[in-house]
JSON list of C-alpha atoms in Angstrom, two decimals:
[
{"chain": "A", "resi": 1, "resn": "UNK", "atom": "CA", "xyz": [27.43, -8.19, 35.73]},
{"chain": "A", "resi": 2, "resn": "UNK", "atom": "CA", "xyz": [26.83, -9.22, 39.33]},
{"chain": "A", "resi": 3, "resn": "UNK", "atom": "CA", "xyz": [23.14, -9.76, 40.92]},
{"chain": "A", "resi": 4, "resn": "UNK", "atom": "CA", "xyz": [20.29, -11.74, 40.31]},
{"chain": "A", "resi": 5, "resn": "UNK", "atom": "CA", "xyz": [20.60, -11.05, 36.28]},
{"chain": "A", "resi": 6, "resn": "UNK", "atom": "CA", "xyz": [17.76, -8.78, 36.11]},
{"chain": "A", "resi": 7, "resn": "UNK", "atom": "CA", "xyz": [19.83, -5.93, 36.50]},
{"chain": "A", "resi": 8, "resn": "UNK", "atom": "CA", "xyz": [20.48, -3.40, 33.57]},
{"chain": "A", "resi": 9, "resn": "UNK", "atom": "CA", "xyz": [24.07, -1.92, 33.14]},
{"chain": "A", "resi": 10, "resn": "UNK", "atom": "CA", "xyz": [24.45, 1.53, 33.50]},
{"chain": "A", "resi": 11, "resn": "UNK", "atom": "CA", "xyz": [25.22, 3.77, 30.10]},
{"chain": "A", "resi": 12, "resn": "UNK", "atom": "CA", "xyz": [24.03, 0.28, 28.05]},
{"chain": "A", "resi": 13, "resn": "UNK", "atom": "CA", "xyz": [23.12, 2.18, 25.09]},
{"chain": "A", "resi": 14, "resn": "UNK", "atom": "CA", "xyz": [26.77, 3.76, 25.04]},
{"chain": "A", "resi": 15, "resn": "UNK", "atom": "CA", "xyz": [29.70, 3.21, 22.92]},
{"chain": "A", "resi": 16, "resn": "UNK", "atom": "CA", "xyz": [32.52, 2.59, 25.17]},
{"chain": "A", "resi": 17, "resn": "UNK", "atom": "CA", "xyz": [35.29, 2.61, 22.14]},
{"chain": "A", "resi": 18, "resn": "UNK", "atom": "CA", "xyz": [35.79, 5.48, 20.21]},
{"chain": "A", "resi": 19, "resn": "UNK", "atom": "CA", "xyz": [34.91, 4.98, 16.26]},
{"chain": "A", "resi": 20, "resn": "UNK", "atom": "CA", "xyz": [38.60, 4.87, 14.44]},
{"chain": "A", "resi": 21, "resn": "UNK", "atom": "CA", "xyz": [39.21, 7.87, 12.21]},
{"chain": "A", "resi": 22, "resn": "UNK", "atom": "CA", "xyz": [38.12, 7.39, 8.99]},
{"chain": "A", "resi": 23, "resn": "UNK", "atom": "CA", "xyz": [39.73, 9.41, 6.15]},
{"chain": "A", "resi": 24, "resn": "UNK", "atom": "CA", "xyz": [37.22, 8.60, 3.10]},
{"chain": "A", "resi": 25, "resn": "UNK", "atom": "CA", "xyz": [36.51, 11.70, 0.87]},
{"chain": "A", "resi": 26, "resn": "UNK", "atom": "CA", "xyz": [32.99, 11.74, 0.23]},
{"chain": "A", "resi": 27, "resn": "UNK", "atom": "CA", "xyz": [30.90, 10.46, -2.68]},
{"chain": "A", "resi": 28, "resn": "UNK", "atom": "CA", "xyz": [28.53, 12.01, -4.39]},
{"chain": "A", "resi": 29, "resn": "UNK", "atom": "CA", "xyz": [25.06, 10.34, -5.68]},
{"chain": "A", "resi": 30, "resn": "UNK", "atom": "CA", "xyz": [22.99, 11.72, -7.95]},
{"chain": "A", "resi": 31, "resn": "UNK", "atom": "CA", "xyz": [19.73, 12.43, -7.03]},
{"chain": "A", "resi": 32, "resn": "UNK", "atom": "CA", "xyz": [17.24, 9.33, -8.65]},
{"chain": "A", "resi": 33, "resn": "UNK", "atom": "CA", "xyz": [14.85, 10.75, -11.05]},
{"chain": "A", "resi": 34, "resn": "UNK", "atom": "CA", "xyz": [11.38, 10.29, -10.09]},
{"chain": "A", "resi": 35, "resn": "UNK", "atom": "CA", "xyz": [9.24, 9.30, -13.13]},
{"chain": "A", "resi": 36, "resn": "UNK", "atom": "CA", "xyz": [5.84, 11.78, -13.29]},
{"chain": "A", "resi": 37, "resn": "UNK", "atom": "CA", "xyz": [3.64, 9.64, -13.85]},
{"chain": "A", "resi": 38, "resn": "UNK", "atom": "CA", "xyz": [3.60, 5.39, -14.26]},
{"chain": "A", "resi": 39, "resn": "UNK", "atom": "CA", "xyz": [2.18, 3.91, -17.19]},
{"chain": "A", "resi": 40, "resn": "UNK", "atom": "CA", "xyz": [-1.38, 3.38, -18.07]},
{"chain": "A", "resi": 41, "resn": "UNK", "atom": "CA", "xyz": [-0.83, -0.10, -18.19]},
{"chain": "A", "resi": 42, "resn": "UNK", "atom": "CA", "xyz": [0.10, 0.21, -14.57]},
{"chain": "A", "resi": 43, "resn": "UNK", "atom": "CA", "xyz": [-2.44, 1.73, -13.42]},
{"chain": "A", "resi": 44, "resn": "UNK", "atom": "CA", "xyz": [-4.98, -0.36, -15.17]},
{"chain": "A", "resi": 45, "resn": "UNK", "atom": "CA", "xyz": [-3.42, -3.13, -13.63]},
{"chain": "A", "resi": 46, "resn": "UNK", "atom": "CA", "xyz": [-3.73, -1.80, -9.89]},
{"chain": "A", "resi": 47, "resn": "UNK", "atom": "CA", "xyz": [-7.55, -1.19, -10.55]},
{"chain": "A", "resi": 48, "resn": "UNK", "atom": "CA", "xyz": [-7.56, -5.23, -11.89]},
{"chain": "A", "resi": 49, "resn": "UNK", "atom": "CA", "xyz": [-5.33, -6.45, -8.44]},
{"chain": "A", "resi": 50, "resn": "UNK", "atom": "CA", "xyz": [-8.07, -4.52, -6.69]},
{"chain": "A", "resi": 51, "resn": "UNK", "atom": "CA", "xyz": [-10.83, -6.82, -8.50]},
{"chain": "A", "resi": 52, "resn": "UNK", "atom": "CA", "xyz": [-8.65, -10.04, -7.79]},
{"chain": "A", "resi": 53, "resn": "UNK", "atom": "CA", "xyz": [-8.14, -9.27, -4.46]},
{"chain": "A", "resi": 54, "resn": "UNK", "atom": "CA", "xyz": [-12.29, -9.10, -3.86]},
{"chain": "A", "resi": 55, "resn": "UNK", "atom": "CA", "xyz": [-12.59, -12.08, -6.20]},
{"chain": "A", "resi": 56, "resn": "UNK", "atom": "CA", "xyz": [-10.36, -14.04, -3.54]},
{"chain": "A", "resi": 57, "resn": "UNK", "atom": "CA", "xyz": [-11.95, -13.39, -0.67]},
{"chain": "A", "resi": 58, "resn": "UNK", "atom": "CA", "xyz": [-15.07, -14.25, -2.47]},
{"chain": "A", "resi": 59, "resn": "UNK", "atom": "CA", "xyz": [-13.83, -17.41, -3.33]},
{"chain": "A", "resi": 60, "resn": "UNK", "atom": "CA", "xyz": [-12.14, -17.80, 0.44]},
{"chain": "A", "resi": 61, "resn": "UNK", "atom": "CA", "xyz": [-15.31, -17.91, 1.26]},
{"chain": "A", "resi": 62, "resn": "UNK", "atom": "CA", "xyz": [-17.07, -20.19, -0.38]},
{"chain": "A", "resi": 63, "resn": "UNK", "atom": "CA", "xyz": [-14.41, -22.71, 0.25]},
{"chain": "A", "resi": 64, "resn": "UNK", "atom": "CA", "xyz": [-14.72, -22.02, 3.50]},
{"chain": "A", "resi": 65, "resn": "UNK", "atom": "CA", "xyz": [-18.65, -22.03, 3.48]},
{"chain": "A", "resi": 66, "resn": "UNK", "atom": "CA", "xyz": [-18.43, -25.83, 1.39]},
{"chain": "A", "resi": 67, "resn": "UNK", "atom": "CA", "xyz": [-15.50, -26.99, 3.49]},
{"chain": "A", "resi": 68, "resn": "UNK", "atom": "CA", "xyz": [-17.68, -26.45, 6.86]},
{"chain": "A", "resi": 69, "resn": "UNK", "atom": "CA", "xyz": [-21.03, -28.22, 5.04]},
{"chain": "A", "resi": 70, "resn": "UNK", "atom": "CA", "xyz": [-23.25, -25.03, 4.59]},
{"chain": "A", "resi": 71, "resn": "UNK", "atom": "CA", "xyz": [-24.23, -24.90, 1.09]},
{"chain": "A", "resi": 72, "resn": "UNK", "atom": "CA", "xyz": [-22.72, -22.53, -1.20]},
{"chain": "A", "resi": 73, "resn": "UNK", "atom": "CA", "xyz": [-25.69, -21.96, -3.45]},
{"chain": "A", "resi": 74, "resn": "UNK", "atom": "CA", "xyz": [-26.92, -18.58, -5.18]},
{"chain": "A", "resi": 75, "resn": "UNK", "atom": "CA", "xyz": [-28.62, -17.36, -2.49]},
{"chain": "A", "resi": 76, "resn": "UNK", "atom": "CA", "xyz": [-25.39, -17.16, -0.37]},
{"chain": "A", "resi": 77, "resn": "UNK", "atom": "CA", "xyz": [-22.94, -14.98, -3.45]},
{"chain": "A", "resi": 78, "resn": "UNK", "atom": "CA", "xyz": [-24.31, -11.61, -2.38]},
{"chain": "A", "resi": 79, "resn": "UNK", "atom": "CA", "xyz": [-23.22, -12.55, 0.97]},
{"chain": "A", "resi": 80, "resn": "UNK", "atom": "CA", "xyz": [-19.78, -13.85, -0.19]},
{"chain": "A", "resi": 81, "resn": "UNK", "atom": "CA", "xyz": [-19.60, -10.96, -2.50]},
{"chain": "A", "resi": 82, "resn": "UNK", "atom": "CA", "xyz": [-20.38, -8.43, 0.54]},
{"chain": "A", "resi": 83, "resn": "UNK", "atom": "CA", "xyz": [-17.98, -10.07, 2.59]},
{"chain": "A", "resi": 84, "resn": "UNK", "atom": "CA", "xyz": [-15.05, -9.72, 0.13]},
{"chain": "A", "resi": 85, "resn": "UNK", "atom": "CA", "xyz": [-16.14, -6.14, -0.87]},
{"chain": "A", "resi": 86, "resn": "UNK", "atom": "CA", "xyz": [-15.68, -5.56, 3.00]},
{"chain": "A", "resi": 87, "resn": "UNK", "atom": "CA", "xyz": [-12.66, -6.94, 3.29]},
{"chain": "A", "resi": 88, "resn": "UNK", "atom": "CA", "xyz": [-11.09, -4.62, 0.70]},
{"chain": "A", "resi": 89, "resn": "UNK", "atom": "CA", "xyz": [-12.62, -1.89, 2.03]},
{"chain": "A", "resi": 90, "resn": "UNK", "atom": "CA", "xyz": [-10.99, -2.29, 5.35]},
{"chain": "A", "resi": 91, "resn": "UNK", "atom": "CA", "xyz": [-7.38, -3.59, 3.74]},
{"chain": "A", "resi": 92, "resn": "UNK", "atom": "CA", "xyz": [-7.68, -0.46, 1.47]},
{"chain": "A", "resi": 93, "resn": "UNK", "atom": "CA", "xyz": [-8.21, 2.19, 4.27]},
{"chain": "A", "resi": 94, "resn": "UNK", "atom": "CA", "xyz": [-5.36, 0.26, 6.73]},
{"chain": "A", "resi": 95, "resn": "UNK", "atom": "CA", "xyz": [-2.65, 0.27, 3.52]},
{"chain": "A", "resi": 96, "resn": "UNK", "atom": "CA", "xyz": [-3.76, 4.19, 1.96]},
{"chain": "A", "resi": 97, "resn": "UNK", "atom": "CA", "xyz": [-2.54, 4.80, 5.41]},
{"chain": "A", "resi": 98, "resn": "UNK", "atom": "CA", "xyz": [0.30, 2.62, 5.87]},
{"chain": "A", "resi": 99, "resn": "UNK", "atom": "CA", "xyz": [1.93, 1.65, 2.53]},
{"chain": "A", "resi": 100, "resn": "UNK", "atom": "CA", "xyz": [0.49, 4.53, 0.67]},
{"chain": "A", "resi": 101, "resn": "UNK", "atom": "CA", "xyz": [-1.74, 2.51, -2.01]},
{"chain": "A", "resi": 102, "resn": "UNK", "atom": "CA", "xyz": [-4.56, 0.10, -2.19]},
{"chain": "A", "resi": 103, "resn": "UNK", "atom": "CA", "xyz": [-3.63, -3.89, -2.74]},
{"chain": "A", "resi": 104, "resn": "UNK", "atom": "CA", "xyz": [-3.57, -3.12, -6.55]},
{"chain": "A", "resi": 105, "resn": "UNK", "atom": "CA", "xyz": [-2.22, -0.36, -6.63]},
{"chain": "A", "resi": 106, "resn": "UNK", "atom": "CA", "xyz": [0.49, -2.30, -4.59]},
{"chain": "A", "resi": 107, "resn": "UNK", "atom": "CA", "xyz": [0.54, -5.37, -6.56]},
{"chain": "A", "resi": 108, "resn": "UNK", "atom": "CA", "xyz": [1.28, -3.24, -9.82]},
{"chain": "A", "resi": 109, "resn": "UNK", "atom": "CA", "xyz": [4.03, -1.38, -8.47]},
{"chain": "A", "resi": 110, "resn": "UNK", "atom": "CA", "xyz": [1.61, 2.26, -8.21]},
{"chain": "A", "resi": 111, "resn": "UNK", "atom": "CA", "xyz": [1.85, 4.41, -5.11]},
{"chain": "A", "resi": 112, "resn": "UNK", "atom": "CA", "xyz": [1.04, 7.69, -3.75]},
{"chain": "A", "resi": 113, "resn": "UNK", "atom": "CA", "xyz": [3.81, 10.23, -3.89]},
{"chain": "A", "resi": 114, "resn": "UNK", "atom": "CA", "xyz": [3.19, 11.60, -0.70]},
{"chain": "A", "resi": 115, "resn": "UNK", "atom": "CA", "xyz": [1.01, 9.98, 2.31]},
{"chain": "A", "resi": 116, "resn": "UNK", "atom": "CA", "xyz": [-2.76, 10.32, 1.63]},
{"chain": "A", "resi": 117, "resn": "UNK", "atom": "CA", "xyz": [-4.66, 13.20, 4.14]},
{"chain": "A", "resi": 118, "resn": "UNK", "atom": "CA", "xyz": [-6.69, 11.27, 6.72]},
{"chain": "A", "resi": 119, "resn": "UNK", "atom": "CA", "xyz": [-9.86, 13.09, 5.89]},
{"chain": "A", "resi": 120, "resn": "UNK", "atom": "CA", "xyz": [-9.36, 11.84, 1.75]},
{"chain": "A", "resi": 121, "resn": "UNK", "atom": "CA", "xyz": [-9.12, 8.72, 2.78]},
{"chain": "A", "resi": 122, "resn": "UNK", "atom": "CA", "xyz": [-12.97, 7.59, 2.33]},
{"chain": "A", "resi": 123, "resn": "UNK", "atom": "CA", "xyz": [-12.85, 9.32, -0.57]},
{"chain": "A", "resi": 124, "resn": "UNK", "atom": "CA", "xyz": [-9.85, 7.12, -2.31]},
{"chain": "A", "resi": 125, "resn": "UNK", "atom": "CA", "xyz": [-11.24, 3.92, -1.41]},
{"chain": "A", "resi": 126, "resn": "UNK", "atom": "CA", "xyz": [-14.77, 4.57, -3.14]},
{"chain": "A", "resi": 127, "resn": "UNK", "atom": "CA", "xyz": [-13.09, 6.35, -6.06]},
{"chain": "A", "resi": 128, "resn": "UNK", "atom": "CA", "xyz": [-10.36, 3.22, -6.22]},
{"chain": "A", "resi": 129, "resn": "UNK", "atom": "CA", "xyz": [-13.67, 0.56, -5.82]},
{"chain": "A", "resi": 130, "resn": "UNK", "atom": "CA", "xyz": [-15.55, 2.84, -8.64]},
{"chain": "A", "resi": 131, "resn": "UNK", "atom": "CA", "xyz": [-11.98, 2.15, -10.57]},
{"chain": "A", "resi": 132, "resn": "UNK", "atom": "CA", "xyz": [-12.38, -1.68, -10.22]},
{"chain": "A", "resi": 133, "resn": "UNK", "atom": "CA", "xyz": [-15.63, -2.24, -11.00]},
{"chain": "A", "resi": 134, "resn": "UNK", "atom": "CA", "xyz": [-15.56, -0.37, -14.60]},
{"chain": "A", "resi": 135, "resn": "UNK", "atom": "CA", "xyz": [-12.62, -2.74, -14.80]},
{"chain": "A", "resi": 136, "resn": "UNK", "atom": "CA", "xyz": [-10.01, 0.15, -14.58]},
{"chain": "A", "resi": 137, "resn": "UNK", "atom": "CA", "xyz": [-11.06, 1.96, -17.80]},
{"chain": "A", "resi": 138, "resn": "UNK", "atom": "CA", "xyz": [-10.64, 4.96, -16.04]},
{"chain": "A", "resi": 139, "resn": "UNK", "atom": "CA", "xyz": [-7.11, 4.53, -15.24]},
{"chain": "A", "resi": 140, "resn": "UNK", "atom": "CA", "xyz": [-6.87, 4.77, -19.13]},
{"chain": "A", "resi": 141, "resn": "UNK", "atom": "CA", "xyz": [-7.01, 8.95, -18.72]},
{"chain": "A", "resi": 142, "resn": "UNK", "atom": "CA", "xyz": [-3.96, 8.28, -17.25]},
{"chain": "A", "resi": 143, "resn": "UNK", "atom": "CA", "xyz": [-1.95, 9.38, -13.67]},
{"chain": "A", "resi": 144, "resn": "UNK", "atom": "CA", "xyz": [-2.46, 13.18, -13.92]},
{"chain": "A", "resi": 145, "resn": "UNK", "atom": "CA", "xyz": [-6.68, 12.48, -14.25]},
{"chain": "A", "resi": 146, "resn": "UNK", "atom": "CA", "xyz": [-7.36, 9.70, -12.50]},
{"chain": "A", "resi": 147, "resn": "UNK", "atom": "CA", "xyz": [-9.85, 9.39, -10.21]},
{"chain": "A", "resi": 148, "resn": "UNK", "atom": "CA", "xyz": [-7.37, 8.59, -7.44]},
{"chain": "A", "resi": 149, "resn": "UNK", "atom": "CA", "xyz": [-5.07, 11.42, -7.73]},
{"chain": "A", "resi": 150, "resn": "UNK", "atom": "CA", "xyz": [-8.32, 13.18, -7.74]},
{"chain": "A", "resi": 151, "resn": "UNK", "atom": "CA", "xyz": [-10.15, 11.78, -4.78]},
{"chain": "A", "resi": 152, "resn": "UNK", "atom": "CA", "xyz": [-6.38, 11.91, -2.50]},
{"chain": "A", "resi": 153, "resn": "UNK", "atom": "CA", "xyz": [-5.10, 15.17, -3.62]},
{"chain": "A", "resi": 154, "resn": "UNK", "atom": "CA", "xyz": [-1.69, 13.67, -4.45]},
{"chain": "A", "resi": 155, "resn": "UNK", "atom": "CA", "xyz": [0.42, 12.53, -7.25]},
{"chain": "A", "resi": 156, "resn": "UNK", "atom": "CA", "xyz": [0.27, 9.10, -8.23]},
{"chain": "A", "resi": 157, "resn": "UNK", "atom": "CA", "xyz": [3.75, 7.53, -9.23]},
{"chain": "A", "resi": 158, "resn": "UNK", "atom": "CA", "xyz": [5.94, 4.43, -10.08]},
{"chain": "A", "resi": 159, "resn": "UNK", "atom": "CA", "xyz": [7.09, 2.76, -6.85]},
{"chain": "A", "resi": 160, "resn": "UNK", "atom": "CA", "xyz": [10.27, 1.95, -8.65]},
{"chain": "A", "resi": 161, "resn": "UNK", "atom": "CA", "xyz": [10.77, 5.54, -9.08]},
{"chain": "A", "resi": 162, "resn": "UNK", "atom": "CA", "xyz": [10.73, 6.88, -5.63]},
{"chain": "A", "resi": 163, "resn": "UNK", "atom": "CA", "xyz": [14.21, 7.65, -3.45]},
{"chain": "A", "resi": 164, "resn": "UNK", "atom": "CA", "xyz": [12.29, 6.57, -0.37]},
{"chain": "A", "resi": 165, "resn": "UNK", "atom": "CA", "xyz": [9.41, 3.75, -0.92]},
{"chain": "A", "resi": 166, "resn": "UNK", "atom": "CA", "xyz": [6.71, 3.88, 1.85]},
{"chain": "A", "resi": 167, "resn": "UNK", "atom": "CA", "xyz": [7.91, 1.53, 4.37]}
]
């Protein structure tokens, strides 16, 4: 290359060489089964991460709040607690999105099969925060009931089960 170095070769994003023949007879893979529907454990679990994820925030917080010299007494917790509750809330509606499940959901190996329908959405999150506060109980109906699947429209599934996980 001759210039100043700021110049871009022509047909860059070309392969000058030819690939060499390959003679390889192709292989077949079977197609991975995708289980129906994850265990209950699982899914009680992913309404539990969703708890612990609020719970440390919460206590991010107060850590923070003592650390800087501001008193972390009872009058401050339903502060802290609104604070963490928001932070899910926003984390939740970024990773339905994104990775296809909220942080427990995520943290227990639970996804949606398919991506969740924008307009849903609002509806997951508050039927995945009713989920964590009644501690996950019920997740115990199982994947074909719950709430979620309800409130997205779409199958809830193992992660490990999946051909393609949500990147």
């Amino acid at each position: 290359m001759t210039g100043t170095g700021n110049e871009v070769p022509e047909a860059w994003d070309k392969i000058r060489e030819p690939a060499p023949d390959l003679d390889m007879e192709p292989v077949e893979v079977e197609p991975r089964h995708v289980p129906p529907e994850p265990s209950r454990l699982s899914l009680v679990g992913g309404a539990w991460g969703d708890l612990v994820a609020i719970l440390g925030v919460c206590t991010t917080t107060i850590i923070t709040l003592a650390i800087l010299g501001y008193g972390a007494d009872l009058a401050s917790l339903p502060w802290v607690l609104a604070v963490g509750v928001a932070w899910w809330i926003a984390a939740t509606a970024v990773l339905l999105v994104v990775r296809q499940g909220t942080p427990g959901m995520l943290l227990s190996g639970v996804v949606f099969e398919d991506a969740v329908p924008r307009d849903r959405v609002a509806w997951v999150v508050l039927a995945a925060l009713a989920v964590c506060i009644t501690l996950g109980v019920p997740a115990l109906l199982g994947a074909h009931a719950s709430p979620l699947r309800l409130a997205a429209g779409v199958d809830v599934v193992s992660a490990a089960g999946l051909d393609d996980p949500p990147a």
